[in-house]
Amino acid sequence: MIPFVKGHGTENDFVVLPDPEARLDLTAERVAALCDRRRGLGADGVLRVVRSAALGVDGPEWFMDYRNADGSIAEMCGNGVRVFARYLQGRGWAGGEVGTRAGVKSVTFSGDRVSVEMGPAVVFGESVARVGGVEFAGIAVDVGNPHLACVTSADIGALDLTSAPWRDVELFPSGANVEFIAPAALEPVAMRVHERGVGETRSCGTGTVAAALASLRAAGRSAGRLAVDTPGGRLEVTVRDGGASTALHGPAVLVAHGELTADWWESTGQPARSVGHSTAR
């Protein structure tokens, strides 16, 4: 029996898999099955809780091994770090720092809220996203993972984000999360996001940071604390010195815990058999 915990940060939801000594064979097929909302538990991603030493990496005791819903490996997830930290806190393992593929992240707790120092948000270009034949201008932002943040006066609620928005593959060779932010005026701003390897999600922590930076820049500001409303709830972002450092603040909730059966785990280790239709996002 394999233990799990289900949690979410503003309805960006995750399966947390405790695996301190890195003994689980966490294949892409198993991650995709876990995240499937019909044949698995359902989630936007998997957070494997593993000791850094077990992976042979330097850093804090605990490392967040994050996987997208399609099984691909991702560098960073802001809401995921907050849920991961909440899990560590509940186990008495929280040490104030979490290792990620995007570096070490410091976390603090205040009641039901978890804040994480996200590091720099670096603008590395300008580009456009295309949805339904309409182009949206945006800035490319690295928050440990790539984003295209588009501030717009359009009705973002009317956008069809069922499929991934078009973006420049030369600028984003590994794909990107795409944010649509409105209105251009500040406080609060609203955001919708399409995440690479997942699809549209109810929230995205790193995307919220990119959205806040883009909104501040559009208003002629280089720093500030900004509320961002996502479909799953409100987050706050602190931007310092034009994005030289950032922080993400918001709730992190643990919903349930249980056990995966060994038979189910073993049955999901192989690529899924085709049944005549595509489930690709």
PDB file of C-alpha atoms in Angstrom, residues 37 51 55 69 72 90-91 95 106 112 114 117 142 149 157 171 175 178 202 206 222 244 257 263:
ATOM      1  CA  ARG A  37      -9.750  12.493 -13.015  1.00  0.00           C
ATOM      2  CA  ARG A  51      15.118  13.576   0.704  1.00  0.00           C
ATOM      3  CA  LEU A  55      18.485  11.874  -5.091  1.00  0.00           C
ATOM      4  CA  ALA A  69      -0.284  15.932 -15.099  1.00  0.00           C
ATOM      5  CA  SER A  72       6.536  15.367 -17.734  1.00  0.00           C
ATOM      6  CA  GLY A  90       1.909  18.650   9.255  1.00  0.00           C
ATOM      7  CA  ARG A  91       4.466  15.865   9.572  1.00  0.00           C
ATOM      8  CA  GLY A  95      12.544  23.337   8.140  1.00  0.00           C
ATOM      9  CA  SER A 106      12.234  29.591   1.624  1.00  0.00           C
ATOM     10  CA  ASP A 112      -3.734  28.909   6.876  1.00  0.00           C
ATOM     11  CA  VAL A 114       1.913  29.880   3.267  1.00  0.00           C
ATOM     12  CA  GLU A 117      10.199  33.268  -1.690  1.00  0.00           C
ATOM     13  CA  ASP A 142      11.350  33.097 -16.371  1.00  0.00           C
ATOM     14  CA  ALA A 149       2.195  36.880 -19.550  1.00  0.00           C
ATOM     15  CA  GLY A 157     -13.502  34.957 -19.431  1.00  0.00           C
ATOM     16  CA  LEU A 171      11.452  31.651 -27.902  1.00  0.00           C
ATOM     17  CA  GLY A 175       6.860  25.146 -24.146  1.00  0.00           C
ATOM     18  CA  VAL A 178       0.511  31.291 -20.927  1.00  0.00           C
ATOM     19  CA  ARG A 202      -7.761  26.913 -11.667  1.00  0.00           C
ATOM     20  CA  THR A 206       4.530  30.850 -10.905  1.00  0.00           C
ATOM     21  CA  SER A 222       8.818  48.135 -10.999  1.00  0.00           C
ATOM     22  CA  ALA A 244      14.982  40.805  -8.848  1.00  0.00           C
ATOM     23  CA  HIS A 257      -5.050  11.150   2.849  1.00  0.00           C
ATOM     24  CA  ASP A 263      -2.263  -3.795  -7.789  1.00  0.00           C
TER      25      ASP A 263
END
